PDB file of C-alpha atoms in Angstrom:
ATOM      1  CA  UNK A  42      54.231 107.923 104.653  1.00 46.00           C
ATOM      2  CA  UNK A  43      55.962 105.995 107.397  1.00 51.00           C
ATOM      3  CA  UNK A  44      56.382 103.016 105.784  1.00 50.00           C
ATOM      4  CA  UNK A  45      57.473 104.439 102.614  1.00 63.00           C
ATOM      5  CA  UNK A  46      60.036 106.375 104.795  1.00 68.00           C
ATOM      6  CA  UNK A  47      61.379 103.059 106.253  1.00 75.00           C
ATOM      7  CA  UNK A  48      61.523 101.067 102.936  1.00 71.00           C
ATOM      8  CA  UNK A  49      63.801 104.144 101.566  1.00 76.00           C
ATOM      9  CA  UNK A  50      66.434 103.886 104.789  1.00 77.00           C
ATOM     10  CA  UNK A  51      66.426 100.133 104.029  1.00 80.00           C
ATOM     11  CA  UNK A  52      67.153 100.172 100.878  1.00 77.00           C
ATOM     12  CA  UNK A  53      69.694 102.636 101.334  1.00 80.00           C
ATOM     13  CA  UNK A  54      71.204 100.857 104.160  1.00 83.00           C
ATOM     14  CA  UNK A  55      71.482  97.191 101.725  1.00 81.00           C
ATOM     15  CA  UNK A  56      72.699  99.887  99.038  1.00 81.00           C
ATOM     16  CA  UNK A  57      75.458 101.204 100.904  1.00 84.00           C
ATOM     17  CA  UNK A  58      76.601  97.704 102.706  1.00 85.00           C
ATOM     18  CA  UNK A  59      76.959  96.664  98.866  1.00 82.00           C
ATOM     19  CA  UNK A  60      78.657  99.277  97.515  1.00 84.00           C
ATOM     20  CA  UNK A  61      81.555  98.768 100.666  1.00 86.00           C
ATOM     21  CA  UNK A  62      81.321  94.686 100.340  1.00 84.00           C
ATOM     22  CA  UNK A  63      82.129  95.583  96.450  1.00 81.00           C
ATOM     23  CA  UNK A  64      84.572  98.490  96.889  1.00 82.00           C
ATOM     24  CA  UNK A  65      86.007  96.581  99.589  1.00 83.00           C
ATOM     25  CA  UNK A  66      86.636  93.195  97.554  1.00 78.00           C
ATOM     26  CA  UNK A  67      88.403  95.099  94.426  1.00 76.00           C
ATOM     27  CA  UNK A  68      90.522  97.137  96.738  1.00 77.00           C
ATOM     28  CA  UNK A  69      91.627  93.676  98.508  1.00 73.00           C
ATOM     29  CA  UNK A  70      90.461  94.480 101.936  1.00 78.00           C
ATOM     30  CA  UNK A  71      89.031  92.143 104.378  1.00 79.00           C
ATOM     31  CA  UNK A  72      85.345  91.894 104.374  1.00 83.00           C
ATOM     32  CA  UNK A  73      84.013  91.807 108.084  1.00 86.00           C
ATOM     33  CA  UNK A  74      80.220  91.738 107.727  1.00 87.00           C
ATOM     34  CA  UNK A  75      79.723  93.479 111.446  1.00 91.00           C
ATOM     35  CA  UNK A  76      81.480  96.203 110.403  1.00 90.00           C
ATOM     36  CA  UNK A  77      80.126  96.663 107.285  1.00 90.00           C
ATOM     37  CA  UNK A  78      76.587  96.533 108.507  1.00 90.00           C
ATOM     38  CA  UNK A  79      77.723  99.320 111.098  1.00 91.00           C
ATOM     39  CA  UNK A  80      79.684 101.433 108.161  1.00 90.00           C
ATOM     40  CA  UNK A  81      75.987 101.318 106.522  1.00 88.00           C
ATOM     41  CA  UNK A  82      74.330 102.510 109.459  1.00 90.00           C
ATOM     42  CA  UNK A  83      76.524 105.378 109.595  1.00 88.00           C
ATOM     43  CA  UNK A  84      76.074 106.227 106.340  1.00 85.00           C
ATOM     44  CA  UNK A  85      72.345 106.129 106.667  1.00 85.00           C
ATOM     45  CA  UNK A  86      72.554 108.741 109.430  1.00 82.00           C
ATOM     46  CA  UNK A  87      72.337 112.213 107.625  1.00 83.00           C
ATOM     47  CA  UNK A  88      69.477 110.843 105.598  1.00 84.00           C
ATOM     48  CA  UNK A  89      67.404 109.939 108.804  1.00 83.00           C
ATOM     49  CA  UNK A  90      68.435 112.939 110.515  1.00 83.00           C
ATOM     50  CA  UNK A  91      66.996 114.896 107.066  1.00 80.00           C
ATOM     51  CA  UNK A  92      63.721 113.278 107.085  1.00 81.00           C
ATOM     52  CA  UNK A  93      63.273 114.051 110.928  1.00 81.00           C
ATOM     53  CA  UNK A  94      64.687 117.224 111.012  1.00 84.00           C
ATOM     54  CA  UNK A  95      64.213 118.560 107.381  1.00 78.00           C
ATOM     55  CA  UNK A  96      67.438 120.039 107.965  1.00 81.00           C
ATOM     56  CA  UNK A  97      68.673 120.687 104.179  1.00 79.00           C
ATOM     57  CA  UNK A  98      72.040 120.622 105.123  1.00 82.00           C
ATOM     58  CA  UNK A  99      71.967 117.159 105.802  1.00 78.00           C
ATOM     59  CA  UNK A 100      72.325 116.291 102.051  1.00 75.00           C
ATOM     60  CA  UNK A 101      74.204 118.885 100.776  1.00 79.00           C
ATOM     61  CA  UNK A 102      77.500 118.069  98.677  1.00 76.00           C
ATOM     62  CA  UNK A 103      79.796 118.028 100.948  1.00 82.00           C
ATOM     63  CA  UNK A 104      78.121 115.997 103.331  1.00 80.00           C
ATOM     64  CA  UNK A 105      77.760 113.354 100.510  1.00 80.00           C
ATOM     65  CA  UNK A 106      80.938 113.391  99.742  1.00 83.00           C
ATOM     66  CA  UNK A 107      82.381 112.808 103.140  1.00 87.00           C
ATOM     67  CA  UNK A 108      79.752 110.500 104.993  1.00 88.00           C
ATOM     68  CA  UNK A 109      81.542 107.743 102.127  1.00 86.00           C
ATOM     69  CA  UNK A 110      84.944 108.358 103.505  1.00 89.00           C
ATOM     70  CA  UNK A 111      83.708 107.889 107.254  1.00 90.00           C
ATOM     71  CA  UNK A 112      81.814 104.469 105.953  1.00 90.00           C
ATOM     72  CA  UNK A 113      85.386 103.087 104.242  1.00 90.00           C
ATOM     73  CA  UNK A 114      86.905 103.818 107.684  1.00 91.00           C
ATOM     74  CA  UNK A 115      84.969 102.345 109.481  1.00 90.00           C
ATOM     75  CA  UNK A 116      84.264  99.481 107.621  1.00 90.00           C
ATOM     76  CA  UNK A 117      87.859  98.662 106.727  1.00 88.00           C
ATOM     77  CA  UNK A 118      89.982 100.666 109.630  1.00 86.00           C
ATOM     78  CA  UNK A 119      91.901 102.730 107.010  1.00 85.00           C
ATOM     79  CA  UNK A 120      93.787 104.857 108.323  1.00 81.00           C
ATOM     80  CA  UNK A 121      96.884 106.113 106.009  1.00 83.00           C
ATOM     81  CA  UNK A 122      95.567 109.394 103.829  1.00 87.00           C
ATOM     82  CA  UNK A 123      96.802 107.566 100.509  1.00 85.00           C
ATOM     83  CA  UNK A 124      95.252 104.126 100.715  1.00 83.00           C
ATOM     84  CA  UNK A 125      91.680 105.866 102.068  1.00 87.00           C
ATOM     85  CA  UNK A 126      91.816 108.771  98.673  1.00 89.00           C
ATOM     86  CA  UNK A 127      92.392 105.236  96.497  1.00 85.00           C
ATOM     87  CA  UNK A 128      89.447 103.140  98.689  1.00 86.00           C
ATOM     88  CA  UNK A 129      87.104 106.562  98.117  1.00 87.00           C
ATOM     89  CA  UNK A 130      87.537 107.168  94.913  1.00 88.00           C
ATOM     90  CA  UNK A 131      87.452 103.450  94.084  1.00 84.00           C
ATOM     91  CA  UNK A 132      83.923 103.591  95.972  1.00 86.00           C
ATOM     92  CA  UNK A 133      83.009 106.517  94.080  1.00 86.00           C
ATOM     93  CA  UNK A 134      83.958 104.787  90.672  1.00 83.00           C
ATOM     94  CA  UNK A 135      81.783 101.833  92.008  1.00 82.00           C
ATOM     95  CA  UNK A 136      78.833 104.097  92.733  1.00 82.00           C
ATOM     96  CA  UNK A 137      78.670 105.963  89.447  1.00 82.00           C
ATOM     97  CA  UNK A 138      79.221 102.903  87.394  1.00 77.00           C
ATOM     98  CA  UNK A 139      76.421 101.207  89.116  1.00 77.00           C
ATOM     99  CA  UNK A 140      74.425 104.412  88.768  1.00 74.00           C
ATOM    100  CA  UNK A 141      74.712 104.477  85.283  1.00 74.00           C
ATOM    101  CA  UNK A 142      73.727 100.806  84.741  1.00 69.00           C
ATOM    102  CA  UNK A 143      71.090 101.352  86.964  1.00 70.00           C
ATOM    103  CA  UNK A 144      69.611 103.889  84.864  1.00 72.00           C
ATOM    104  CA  UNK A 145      70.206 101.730  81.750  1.00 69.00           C
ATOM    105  CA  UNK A 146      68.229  99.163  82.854  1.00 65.00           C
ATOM    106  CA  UNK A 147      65.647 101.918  83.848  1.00 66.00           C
ATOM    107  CA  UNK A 148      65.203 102.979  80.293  1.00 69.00           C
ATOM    108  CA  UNK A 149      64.787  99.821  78.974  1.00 64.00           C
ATOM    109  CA  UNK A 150      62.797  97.638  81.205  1.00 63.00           C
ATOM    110  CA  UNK A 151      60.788 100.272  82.991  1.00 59.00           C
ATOM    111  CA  UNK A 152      59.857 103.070  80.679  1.00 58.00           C
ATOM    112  CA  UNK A 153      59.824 100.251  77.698  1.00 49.00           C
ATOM    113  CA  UNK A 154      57.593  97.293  76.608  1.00 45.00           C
ATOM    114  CA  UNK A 155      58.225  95.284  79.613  1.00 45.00           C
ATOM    115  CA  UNK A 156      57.270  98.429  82.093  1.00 47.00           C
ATOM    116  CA  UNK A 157      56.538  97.105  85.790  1.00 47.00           C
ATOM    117  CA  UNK A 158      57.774  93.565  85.988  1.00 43.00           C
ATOM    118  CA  UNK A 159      60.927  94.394  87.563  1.00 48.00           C
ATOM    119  CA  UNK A 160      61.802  96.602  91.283  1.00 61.00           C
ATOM    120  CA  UNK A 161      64.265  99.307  91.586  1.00 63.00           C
ATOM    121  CA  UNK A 162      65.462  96.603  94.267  1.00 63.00           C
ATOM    122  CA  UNK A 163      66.049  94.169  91.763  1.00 69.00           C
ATOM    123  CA  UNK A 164      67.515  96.331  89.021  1.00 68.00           C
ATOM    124  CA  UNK A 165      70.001  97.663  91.735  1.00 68.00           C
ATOM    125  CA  UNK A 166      70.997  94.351  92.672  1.00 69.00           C
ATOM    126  CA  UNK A 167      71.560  93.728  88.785  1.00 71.00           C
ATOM    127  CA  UNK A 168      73.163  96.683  88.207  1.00 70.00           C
ATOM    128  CA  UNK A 169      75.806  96.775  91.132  1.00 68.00           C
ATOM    129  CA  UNK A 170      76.486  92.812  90.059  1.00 70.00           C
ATOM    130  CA  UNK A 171      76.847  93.857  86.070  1.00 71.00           C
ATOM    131  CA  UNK A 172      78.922  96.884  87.634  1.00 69.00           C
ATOM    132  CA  UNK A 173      81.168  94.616  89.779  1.00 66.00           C
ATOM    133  CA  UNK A 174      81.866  91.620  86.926  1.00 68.00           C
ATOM    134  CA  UNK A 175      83.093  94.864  84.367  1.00 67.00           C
ATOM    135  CA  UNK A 176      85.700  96.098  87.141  1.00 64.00           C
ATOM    136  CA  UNK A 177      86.588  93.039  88.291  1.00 60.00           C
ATOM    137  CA  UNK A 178      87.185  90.907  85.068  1.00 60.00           C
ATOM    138  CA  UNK A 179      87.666  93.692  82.254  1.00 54.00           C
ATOM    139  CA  UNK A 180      89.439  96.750  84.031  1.00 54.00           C
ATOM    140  CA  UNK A 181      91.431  94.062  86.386  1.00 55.00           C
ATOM    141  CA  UNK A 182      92.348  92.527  83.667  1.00 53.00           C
ATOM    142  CA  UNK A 183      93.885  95.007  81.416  1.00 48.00           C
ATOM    143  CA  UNK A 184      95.634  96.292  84.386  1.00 49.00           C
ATOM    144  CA  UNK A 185      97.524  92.982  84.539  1.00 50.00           C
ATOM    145  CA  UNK A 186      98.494  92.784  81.365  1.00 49.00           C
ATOM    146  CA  UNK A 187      99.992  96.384  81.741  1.00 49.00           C
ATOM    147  CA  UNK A 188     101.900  95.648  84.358  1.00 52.00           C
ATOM    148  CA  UNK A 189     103.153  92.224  83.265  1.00 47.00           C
ATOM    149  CA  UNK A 190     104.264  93.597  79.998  1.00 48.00           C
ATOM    150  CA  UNK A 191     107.553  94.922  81.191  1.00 54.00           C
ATOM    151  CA  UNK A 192     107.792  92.522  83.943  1.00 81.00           C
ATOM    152  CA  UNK A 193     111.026  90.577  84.544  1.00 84.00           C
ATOM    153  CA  UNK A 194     111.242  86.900  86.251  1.00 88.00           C
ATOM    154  CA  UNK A 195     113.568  84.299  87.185  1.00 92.00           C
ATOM    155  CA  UNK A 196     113.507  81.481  85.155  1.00 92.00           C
ATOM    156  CA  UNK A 197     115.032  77.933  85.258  1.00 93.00           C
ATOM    157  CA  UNK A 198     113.917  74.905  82.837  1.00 92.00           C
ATOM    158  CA  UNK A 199     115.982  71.554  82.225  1.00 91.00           C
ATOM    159  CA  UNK A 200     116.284  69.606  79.216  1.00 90.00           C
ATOM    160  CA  UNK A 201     117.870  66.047  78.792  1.00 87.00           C
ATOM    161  CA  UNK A 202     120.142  66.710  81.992  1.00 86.00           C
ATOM    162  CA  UNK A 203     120.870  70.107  80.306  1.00 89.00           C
ATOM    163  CA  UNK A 204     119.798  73.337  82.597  1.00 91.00           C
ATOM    164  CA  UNK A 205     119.148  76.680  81.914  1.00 92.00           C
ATOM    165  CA  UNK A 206     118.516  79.654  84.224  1.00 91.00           C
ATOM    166  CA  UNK A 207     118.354  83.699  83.904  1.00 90.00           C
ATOM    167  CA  UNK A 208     115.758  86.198  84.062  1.00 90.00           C
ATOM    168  CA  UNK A 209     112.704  86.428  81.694  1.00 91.00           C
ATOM    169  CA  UNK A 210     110.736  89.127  80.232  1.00 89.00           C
ATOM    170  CA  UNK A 211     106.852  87.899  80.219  1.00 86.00           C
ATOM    171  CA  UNK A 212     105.618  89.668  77.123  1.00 81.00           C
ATOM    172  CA  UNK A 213     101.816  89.984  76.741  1.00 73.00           C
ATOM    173  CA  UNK A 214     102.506  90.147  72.981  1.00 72.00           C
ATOM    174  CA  UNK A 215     103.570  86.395  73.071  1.00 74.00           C
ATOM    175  CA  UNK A 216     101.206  84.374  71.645  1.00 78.00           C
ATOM    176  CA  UNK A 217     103.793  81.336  70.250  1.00 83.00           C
ATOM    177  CA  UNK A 218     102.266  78.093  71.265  1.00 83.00           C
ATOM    178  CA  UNK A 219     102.004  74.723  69.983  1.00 84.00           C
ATOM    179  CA  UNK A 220      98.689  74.716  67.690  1.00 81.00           C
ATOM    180  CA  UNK A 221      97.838  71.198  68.658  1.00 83.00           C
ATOM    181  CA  UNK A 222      99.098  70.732  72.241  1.00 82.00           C
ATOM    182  CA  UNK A 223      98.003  74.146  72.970  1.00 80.00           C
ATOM    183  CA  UNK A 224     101.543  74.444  75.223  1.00 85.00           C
ATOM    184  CA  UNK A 225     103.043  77.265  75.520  1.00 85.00           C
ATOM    185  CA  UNK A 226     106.649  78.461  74.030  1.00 90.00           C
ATOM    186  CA  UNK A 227     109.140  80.467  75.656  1.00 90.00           C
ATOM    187  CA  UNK A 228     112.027  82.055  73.449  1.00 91.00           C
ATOM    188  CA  UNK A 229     115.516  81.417  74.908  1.00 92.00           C
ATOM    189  CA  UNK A 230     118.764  83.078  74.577  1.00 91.00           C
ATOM    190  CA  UNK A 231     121.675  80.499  74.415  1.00 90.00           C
ATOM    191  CA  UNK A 232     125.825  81.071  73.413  1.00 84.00           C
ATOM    192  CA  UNK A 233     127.842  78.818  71.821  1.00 78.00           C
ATOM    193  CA  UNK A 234     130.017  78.005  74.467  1.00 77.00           C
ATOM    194  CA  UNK A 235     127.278  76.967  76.519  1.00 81.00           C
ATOM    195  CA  UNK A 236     127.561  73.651  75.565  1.00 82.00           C
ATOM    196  CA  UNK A 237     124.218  73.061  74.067  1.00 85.00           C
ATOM    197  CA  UNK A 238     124.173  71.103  71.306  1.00 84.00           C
ATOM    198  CA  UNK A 239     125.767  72.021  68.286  1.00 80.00           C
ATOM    199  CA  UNK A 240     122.613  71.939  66.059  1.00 80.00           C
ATOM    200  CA  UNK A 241     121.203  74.106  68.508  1.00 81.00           C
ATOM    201  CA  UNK A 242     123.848  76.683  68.812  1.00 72.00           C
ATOM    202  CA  UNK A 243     124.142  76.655  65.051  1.00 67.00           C
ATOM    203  CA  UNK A 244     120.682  78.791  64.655  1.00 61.00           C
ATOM    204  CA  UNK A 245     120.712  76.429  61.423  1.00 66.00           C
ATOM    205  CA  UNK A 246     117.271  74.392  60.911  1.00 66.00           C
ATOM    206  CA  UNK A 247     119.774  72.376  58.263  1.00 64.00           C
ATOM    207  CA  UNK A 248     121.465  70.574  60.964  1.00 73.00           C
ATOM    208  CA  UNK A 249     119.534  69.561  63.550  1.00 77.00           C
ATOM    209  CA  UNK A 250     118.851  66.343  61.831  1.00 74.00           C
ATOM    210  CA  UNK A 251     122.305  65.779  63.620  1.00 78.00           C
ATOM    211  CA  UNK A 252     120.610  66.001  67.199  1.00 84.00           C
ATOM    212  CA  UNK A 253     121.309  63.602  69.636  1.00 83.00           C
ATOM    213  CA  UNK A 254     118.122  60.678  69.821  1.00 85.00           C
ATOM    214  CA  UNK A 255     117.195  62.171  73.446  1.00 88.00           C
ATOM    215  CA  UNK A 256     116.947  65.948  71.971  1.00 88.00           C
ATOM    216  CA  UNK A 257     115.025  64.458  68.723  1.00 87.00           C
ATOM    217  CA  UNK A 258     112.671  62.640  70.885  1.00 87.00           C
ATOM    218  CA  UNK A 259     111.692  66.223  72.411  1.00 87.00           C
ATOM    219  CA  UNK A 260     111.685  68.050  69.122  1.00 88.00           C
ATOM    220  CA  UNK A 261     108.299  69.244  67.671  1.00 87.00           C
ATOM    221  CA  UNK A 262     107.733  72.204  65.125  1.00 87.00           C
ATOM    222  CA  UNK A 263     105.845  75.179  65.678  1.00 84.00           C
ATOM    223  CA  UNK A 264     104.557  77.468  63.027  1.00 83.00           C
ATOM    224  CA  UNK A 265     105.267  81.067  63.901  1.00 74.00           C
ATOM    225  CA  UNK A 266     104.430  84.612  61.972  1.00 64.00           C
ATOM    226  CA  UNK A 267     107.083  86.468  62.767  1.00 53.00           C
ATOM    227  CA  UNK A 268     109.940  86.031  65.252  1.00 49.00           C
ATOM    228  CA  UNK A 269     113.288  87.295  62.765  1.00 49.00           C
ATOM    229  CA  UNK A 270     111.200  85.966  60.128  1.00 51.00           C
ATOM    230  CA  UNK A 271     107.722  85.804  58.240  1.00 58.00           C
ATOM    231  CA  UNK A 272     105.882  82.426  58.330  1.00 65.00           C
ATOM    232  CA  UNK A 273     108.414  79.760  58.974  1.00 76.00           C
ATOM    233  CA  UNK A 274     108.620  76.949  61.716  1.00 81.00           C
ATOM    234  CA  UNK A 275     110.282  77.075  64.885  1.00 83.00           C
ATOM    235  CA  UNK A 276     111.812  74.221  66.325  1.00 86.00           C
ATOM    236  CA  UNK A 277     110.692  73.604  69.744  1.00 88.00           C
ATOM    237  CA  UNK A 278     111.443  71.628  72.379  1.00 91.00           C
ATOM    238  CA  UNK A 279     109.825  69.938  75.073  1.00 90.00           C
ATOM    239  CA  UNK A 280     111.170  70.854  78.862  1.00 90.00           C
ATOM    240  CA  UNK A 281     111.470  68.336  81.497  1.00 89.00           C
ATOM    241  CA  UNK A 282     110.821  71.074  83.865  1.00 89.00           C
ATOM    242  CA  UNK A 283     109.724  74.816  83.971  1.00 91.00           C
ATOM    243  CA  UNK A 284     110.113  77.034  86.762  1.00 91.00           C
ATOM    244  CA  UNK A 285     108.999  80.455  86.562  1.00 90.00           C
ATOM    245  CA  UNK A 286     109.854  82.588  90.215  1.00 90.00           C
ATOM    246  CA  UNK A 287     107.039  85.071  90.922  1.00 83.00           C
ATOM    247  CA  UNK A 288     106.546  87.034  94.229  1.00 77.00           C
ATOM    248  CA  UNK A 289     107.993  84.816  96.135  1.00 77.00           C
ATOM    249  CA  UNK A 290     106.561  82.043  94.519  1.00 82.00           C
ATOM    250  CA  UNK A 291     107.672  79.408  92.229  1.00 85.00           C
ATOM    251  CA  UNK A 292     104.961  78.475  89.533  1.00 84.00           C
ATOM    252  CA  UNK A 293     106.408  74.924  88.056  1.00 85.00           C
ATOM    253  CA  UNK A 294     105.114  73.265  84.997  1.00 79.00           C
ATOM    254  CA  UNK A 295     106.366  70.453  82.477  1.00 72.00           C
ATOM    255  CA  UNK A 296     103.834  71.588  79.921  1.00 70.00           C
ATOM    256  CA  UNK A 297     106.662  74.268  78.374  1.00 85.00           C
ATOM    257  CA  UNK A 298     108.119  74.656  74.834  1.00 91.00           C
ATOM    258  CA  UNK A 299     111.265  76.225  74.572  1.00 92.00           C
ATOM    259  CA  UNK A 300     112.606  77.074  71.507  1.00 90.00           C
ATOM    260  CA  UNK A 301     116.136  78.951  71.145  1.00 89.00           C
ATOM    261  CA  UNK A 302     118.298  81.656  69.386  1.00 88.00           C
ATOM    262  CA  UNK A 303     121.377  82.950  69.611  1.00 86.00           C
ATOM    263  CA  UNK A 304     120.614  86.654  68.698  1.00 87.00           C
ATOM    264  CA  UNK A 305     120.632  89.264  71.349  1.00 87.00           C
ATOM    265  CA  UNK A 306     116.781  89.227  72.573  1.00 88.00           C
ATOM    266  CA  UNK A 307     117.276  92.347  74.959  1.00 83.00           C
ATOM    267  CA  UNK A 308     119.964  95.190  73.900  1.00 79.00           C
ATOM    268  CA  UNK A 309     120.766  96.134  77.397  1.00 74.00           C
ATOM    269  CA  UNK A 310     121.349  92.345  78.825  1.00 80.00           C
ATOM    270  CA  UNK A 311     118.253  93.172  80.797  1.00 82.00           C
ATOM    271  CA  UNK A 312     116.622  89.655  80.036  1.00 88.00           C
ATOM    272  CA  UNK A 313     117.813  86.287  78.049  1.00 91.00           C
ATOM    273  CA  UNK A 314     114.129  84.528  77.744  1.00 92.00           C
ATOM    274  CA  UNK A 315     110.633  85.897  76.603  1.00 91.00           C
ATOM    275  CA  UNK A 316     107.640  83.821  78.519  1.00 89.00           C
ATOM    276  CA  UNK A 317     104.437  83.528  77.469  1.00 85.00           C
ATOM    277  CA  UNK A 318     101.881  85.325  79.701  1.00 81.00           C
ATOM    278  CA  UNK A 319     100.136  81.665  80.814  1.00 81.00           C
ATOM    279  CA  UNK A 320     103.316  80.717  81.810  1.00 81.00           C
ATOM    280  CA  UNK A 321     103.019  82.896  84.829  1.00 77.00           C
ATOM    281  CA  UNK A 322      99.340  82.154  85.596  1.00 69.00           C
ATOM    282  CA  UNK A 323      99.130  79.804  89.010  1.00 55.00           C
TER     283      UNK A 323
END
């Protein structure tokens, strides 16, 4: 009975340092092994104490519920009341996901045809790591893409000496790029009395067999569904340099299309460029 006692505080001491080294990696914290390892321990506590003791109050609700909180403190010195409710319930979300996978795998591999070949140690392993990799890359990423769709950027891109600069809207719903090169196009805003080119300005495909030999040389077409218009191509052109300004950062690239209009692309003069959402990737 001893040993069967130990193996259960073990493997809810590896259990617990998991859960925190997961919890602790999609909240963004530092991961500090020591700590962790002593955040474990703690949490292991009541359910010693309630096989010694056989005190039931040991694992009653409450207790559960808190001995987490103490662990994400510990582990990760939290001390502000709204970043430890977000790290405990992000634990808790990480604990019942993983308990649900768990018992997936359960049903299938242990009460089915292949009954006995794998541990509950293994299938928690696999479960936490299926857990983790759904969080991490699905949830994560539709959280991005819901807060870059209204996002706004800084933008600057030259072409043949000519420069252009404003703010940007990245638009998840963006998909324009060129089919063969695979590059990316960003919709710009341009006025007539820019000086750009009159075949540009124009907005008529008509004329730009007028275009300067430097701005033909950087011309290619791009089919698109629907921008003012049901299948037709775009002409795009190729940028010299891209510079998209991002938290502080500036994410540069000569791999940019940029094709233009002279319609209004925000009504309040909120934005005079729509990026695609690669453009912003580092």
């Amino acid at each position: 009975m001893t040993g069967y006692a130990e193996v259960i505080l073990i493997f809810n001491l590896a259990a617990d340092g998991l859960l925190l080294t997961a919890a602790g990696i999609l909240l963004g914290q530092p991961i500090k092994k020591t700590r962790i390892v002593i955040a474990s321990m703690i949490g292991t506590i009541p359910l010693l104490l309630h096989m010694i003791t056989g005190w039931d109050w040991l694992i009653h609700f409450a207790v559960k519920l808190m001995t987490p909180v103490l662990m994400l403190v510990i582990a990760y010195k939290i001390t502000r009341i709204a970043i430890l409710l977000s790290a405990s319930l992000t634990f808790y979300f990480v604990t019942f996901l993983t308990g649900g996978v768990l018992f997936g795998f359960q049903s299938v591999f242990l009460n089915g045809a292949a009954s006995g070949q794998f541990s509950t140690v293994l299938l928690f392993i696999l479960s936490i790591s299926v857990a983790f990799y759904f969080i991490q890359r699905r949830l994560f990423s539709m959280s991005t893409k819901r807060n870059f769709k209204k996002q706004t950027v800084p933008v600057t891109f030259s072409i043949c000496r000519k420069e252009w600069s404003g703010t940007a809207l990245i638009d998840t719903g963006n998909s324009l790029c060129d089919p063969i090169t695979k590059k990316e196009v960003a919709v710009c805003q341009i006025r007539h009395e820019d000086g750009w080119p009159a075949a540009i300005s124009s907005g008529e495909q008509a004329i730009l067999t007028q275009l300067p030999d430097q701005w033909a040389e950087k011309m290619t077409w791009i089919p698109a569904r629907s921008i003012g218009a049901e299948k037709q191509l775009l002409a795009a052109f190729r940028t010299d340099e891209f510079t998209v300004f991002l938290d502080g950062k500036s994410i540069r690239t000569d791999r940019a299309l940029v094709t233009f209009t002279t319609v209004a692309l925000s009504d309040d003069q909120s934005f005079f460029c729509i990026l695609h959402p690669n453009m912003v990737r580092q």
